Amino acid sequence: MKSSPIPSHRQAEILRELAEAGSVSVTDLAERFSVAGETIRRDFDKLARMGRLLRTHGGAVALETPGTLSVEPSLVERSALHADEKRAIAELAIGRVIDAALLAHDDPVVAVDASSTALELVRRLPNCEMTVISNSMDVIRELIDRPLIRAIATGGEYEPRGACFVGPLAESALRQFAVHVACFSCRAVDRARGCSEASLAHSSFKRLMIDVSERNVLLVDASKLNQKSVAFFAPLGELDEVITSAPEESEAFAWLEDSGARVSYALERVPGLFVSRDE
């Protein structure tokens, strides 16, 4: 690669290298472009937010084709991506969704999926009487030390990469409950077709979460907006609420506010800093 002083040109070169080699390192790219390693890391961060690569320690690996998030990273990989946004989304969801359910019901039934954002939500649940049903092994483990919460695992076909259960048995277990609120994420959100997942098994389970719940809430960081994956499961008009972080460009989420769902922003981007809109 030749030196490319313009960031957009340099980022295009990084993507070309990824397409050819499958992975790149900060050290090699900094030397090729004659820039600081921090400059390359900022390039990686921007491309990761666009869903074009996956950050790794010291470099990046190829992830998706442009605009299509078709490969599902492992739970460990997903947890490391946009962690600040996910924590802020979870904190807002506790105050806006879970507290409301506790006020409205003596023992609310909350369904959560196997997403890393939903896991952040579960980590913040108060130890009080409620029922939490999930297809996530990590969610169930997280609730072991909270005796007032009745934790129910769906069972089903175990998927190691997502550390979760999917398939007919998982869905059959979910159908047995009257769910007051369902909190879930997704792989991508397209303005025309709505929420999508990287596999039919995951999309089917989340479709069922929407069908059996009185209220459904999508928890999604802004990197997934204006993207699409393999299997669509819900148009935006079927969602009751969307809790997200704000994209860098305000026009990127104007269509989201026109969807009919209530949209709440946990974070607002300003240069070098995250600011909560509720503060």
PDB file of N, CA and C in Angstrom, residues 15 47 49-53 63-71 187-191 194 196 223-230 232:
ATOM      1  N   LEU A  15      -9.391  -1.493   3.908  1.00  0.00           N
ATOM      2  CA  LEU A  15     -10.417  -2.470   3.531  1.00  0.00           C
ATOM      3  C   LEU A  15      -9.957  -3.363   2.383  1.00  0.00           C
ATOM      4  N   LEU A  47     -14.253   2.225  11.031  1.00  0.00           N
ATOM      5  CA  LEU A  47     -14.668   1.125  10.169  1.00  0.00           C
ATOM      6  C   LEU A  47     -15.443   0.059  10.960  1.00  0.00           C
ATOM      7  N   ARG A  49     -17.411   0.738  13.544  1.00  0.00           N
ATOM      8  CA  ARG A  49     -18.754   1.290  13.737  1.00  0.00           C
ATOM      9  C   ARG A  49     -19.609   1.136  12.489  1.00  0.00           C
ATOM     10  N   MET A  50     -18.959   1.114  11.344  1.00  0.00           N
ATOM     11  CA  MET A  50     -19.667   0.947  10.074  1.00  0.00           C
ATOM     12  C   MET A  50     -19.948  -0.523   9.761  1.00  0.00           C
ATOM     13  N   GLY A  51     -19.447  -1.423  10.613  1.00  0.00           N
ATOM     14  CA  GLY A  51     -19.663  -2.841  10.377  1.00  0.00           C
ATOM     15  C   GLY A  51     -18.775  -3.408   9.286  1.00  0.00           C
ATOM     16  N   ARG A  52     -17.594  -2.804   9.076  1.00  0.00           N
ATOM     17  CA  ARG A  52     -16.727  -3.242   7.988  1.00  0.00           C
ATOM     18  C   ARG A  52     -15.580  -4.123   8.450  1.00  0.00           C
ATOM     19  N   LEU A  53     -15.281  -4.121   9.757  1.00  0.00           N
ATOM     20  CA  LEU A  53     -14.215  -4.970  10.283  1.00  0.00           C
ATOM     21  C   LEU A  53     -14.474  -5.217  11.758  1.00  0.00           C
ATOM     22  N   LEU A  63     -14.776  -8.733   8.488  1.00  0.00           N
ATOM     23  CA  LEU A  63     -16.011  -9.185   9.101  1.00  0.00           C
ATOM     24  C   LEU A  63     -17.141  -9.333   8.106  1.00  0.00           C
ATOM     25  N   GLU A  64     -17.465  -8.276   7.388  1.00  0.00           N
ATOM     26  CA  GLU A  64     -18.666  -8.285   6.560  1.00  0.00           C
ATOM     27  C   GLU A  64     -18.436  -7.655   5.194  1.00  0.00           C
ATOM     28  N   THR A  65     -19.368  -7.870   4.310  1.00  0.00           N
ATOM     29  CA  THR A  65     -19.425  -7.098   3.084  1.00  0.00           C
ATOM     30  C   THR A  65     -20.148  -5.798   3.379  1.00  0.00           C
ATOM     31  N   PRO A  66     -19.920  -4.714   2.603  1.00  0.00           N
ATOM     32  CA  PRO A  66     -20.489  -3.408   2.914  1.00  0.00           C
ATOM     33  C   PRO A  66     -22.002  -3.459   3.078  1.00  0.00           C
ATOM     34  N   GLY A  67     -22.466  -2.915   4.232  1.00  0.00           N
ATOM     35  CA  GLY A  67     -23.894  -2.782   4.461  1.00  0.00           C
ATOM     36  C   GLY A  67     -24.606  -4.055   4.859  1.00  0.00           C
ATOM     37  N   THR A  68     -23.877  -5.176   4.938  1.00  0.00           N
ATOM     38  CA  THR A  68     -24.520  -6.445   5.277  1.00  0.00           C
ATOM     39  C   THR A  68     -23.758  -7.106   6.417  1.00  0.00           C
ATOM     40  N   LEU A  69     -24.420  -7.242   7.564  1.00  0.00           N
ATOM     41  CA  LEU A  69     -23.805  -7.874   8.723  1.00  0.00           C
ATOM     42  C   LEU A  69     -24.254  -9.321   8.778  1.00  0.00           C
ATOM     43  N   SER A  70     -23.536 -10.176   8.063  1.00  0.00           N
ATOM     44  CA  SER A  70     -23.976 -11.552   7.884  1.00  0.00           C
ATOM     45  C   SER A  70     -23.265 -12.548   8.781  1.00  0.00           C
ATOM     46  N   VAL A  71     -22.150 -12.157   9.374  1.00  0.00           N
ATOM     47  CA  VAL A  71     -21.392 -13.066  10.227  1.00  0.00           C
ATOM     48  C   VAL A  71     -21.645 -12.700  11.677  1.00  0.00           C
ATOM     49  N   ARG A 187     -28.836  -8.070  15.049  1.00  0.00           N
ATOM     50  CA  ARG A 187     -27.574  -7.899  14.318  1.00  0.00           C
ATOM     51  C   ARG A 187     -27.557  -6.601  13.518  1.00  0.00           C
ATOM     52  N   ALA A 188     -28.718  -6.176  13.000  1.00  0.00           N
ATOM     53  CA  ALA A 188     -28.766  -4.996  12.154  1.00  0.00           C
ATOM     54  C   ALA A 188     -30.175  -4.435  12.105  1.00  0.00           C
ATOM     55  N   VAL A 189     -30.269  -3.137  11.775  1.00  0.00           N
ATOM     56  CA  VAL A 189     -31.565  -2.468  11.626  1.00  0.00           C
ATOM     57  C   VAL A 189     -31.565  -1.710  10.297  1.00  0.00           C
ATOM     58  N   ASP A 190     -32.434  -2.141   9.401  1.00  0.00           N
ATOM     59  CA  ASP A 190     -32.562  -1.516   8.085  1.00  0.00           C
ATOM     60  C   ASP A 190     -33.792  -0.614   8.078  1.00  0.00           C
ATOM     61  N   ARG A 191     -33.678   0.568   7.496  1.00  0.00           N
ATOM     62  CA  ARG A 191     -34.788   1.516   7.551  1.00  0.00           C
ATOM     63  C   ARG A 191     -36.027   1.009   6.808  1.00  0.00           C
ATOM     64  N   GLY A 194     -36.478  -3.285   8.637  1.00  0.00           N
ATOM     65  CA  GLY A 194     -36.451  -3.454  10.079  1.00  0.00           C
ATOM     66  C   GLY A 194     -35.314  -4.302  10.606  1.00  0.00           C
ATOM     67  N   SER A 196     -32.955  -7.483  11.709  1.00  0.00           N
ATOM     68  CA  SER A 196     -32.523  -8.745  11.111  1.00  0.00           C
ATOM     69  C   SER A 196     -31.436  -9.389  11.946  1.00  0.00           C
ATOM     70  N   SER A 223     -24.140   1.512  15.856  1.00  0.00           N
ATOM     71  CA  SER A 223     -23.364   0.911  14.764  1.00  0.00           C
ATOM     72  C   SER A 223     -24.202  -0.022  13.912  1.00  0.00           C
ATOM     73  N   LYS A 224     -25.336  -0.488  14.442  1.00  0.00           N
ATOM     74  CA  LYS A 224     -26.175  -1.445  13.720  1.00  0.00           C
ATOM     75  C   LYS A 224     -27.265  -0.775  12.891  1.00  0.00           C
ATOM     76  N   LEU A 225     -27.398   0.539  13.018  1.00  0.00           N
ATOM     77  CA  LEU A 225     -28.411   1.252  12.245  1.00  0.00           C
ATOM     78  C   LEU A 225     -27.968   1.407  10.794  1.00  0.00           C
ATOM     79  N   ASN A 226     -28.944   1.422   9.892  1.00  0.00           N
ATOM     80  CA  ASN A 226     -28.653   1.501   8.447  1.00  0.00           C
ATOM     81  C   ASN A 226     -27.838   0.311   7.969  1.00  0.00           C
ATOM     82  N   GLN A 227     -28.052  -0.840   8.592  1.00  0.00           N
ATOM     83  CA  GLN A 227     -27.390  -2.084   8.209  1.00  0.00           C
ATOM     84  C   GLN A 227     -28.462  -3.157   8.022  1.00  0.00           C
ATOM     85  N   LYS A 228     -28.083  -4.249   7.394  1.00  0.00           N
ATOM     86  CA  LYS A 228     -28.983  -5.390   7.295  1.00  0.00           C
ATOM     87  C   LYS A 228     -28.182  -6.672   7.359  1.00  0.00           C
ATOM     88  N   SER A 229     -28.822  -7.717   7.888  1.00  0.00           N
ATOM     89  CA  SER A 229     -28.182  -9.017   7.987  1.00  0.00           C
ATOM     90  C   SER A 229     -28.960 -10.018   7.138  1.00  0.00           C
ATOM     91  N   VAL A 230     -28.951 -11.278   7.525  1.00  0.00           N
ATOM     92  CA  VAL A 230     -29.469 -12.343   6.668  1.00  0.00           C
ATOM     93  C   VAL A 230     -30.978 -12.525   6.783  1.00  0.00           C
ATOM     94  N   PHE A 232     -34.606 -11.277   8.296  1.00  0.00           N
ATOM     95  CA  PHE A 232     -35.424 -10.230   8.917  1.00  0.00           C
ATOM     96  C   PHE A 232     -36.503 -10.861   9.791  1.00  0.00           C
TER      97      PHE A 232
END
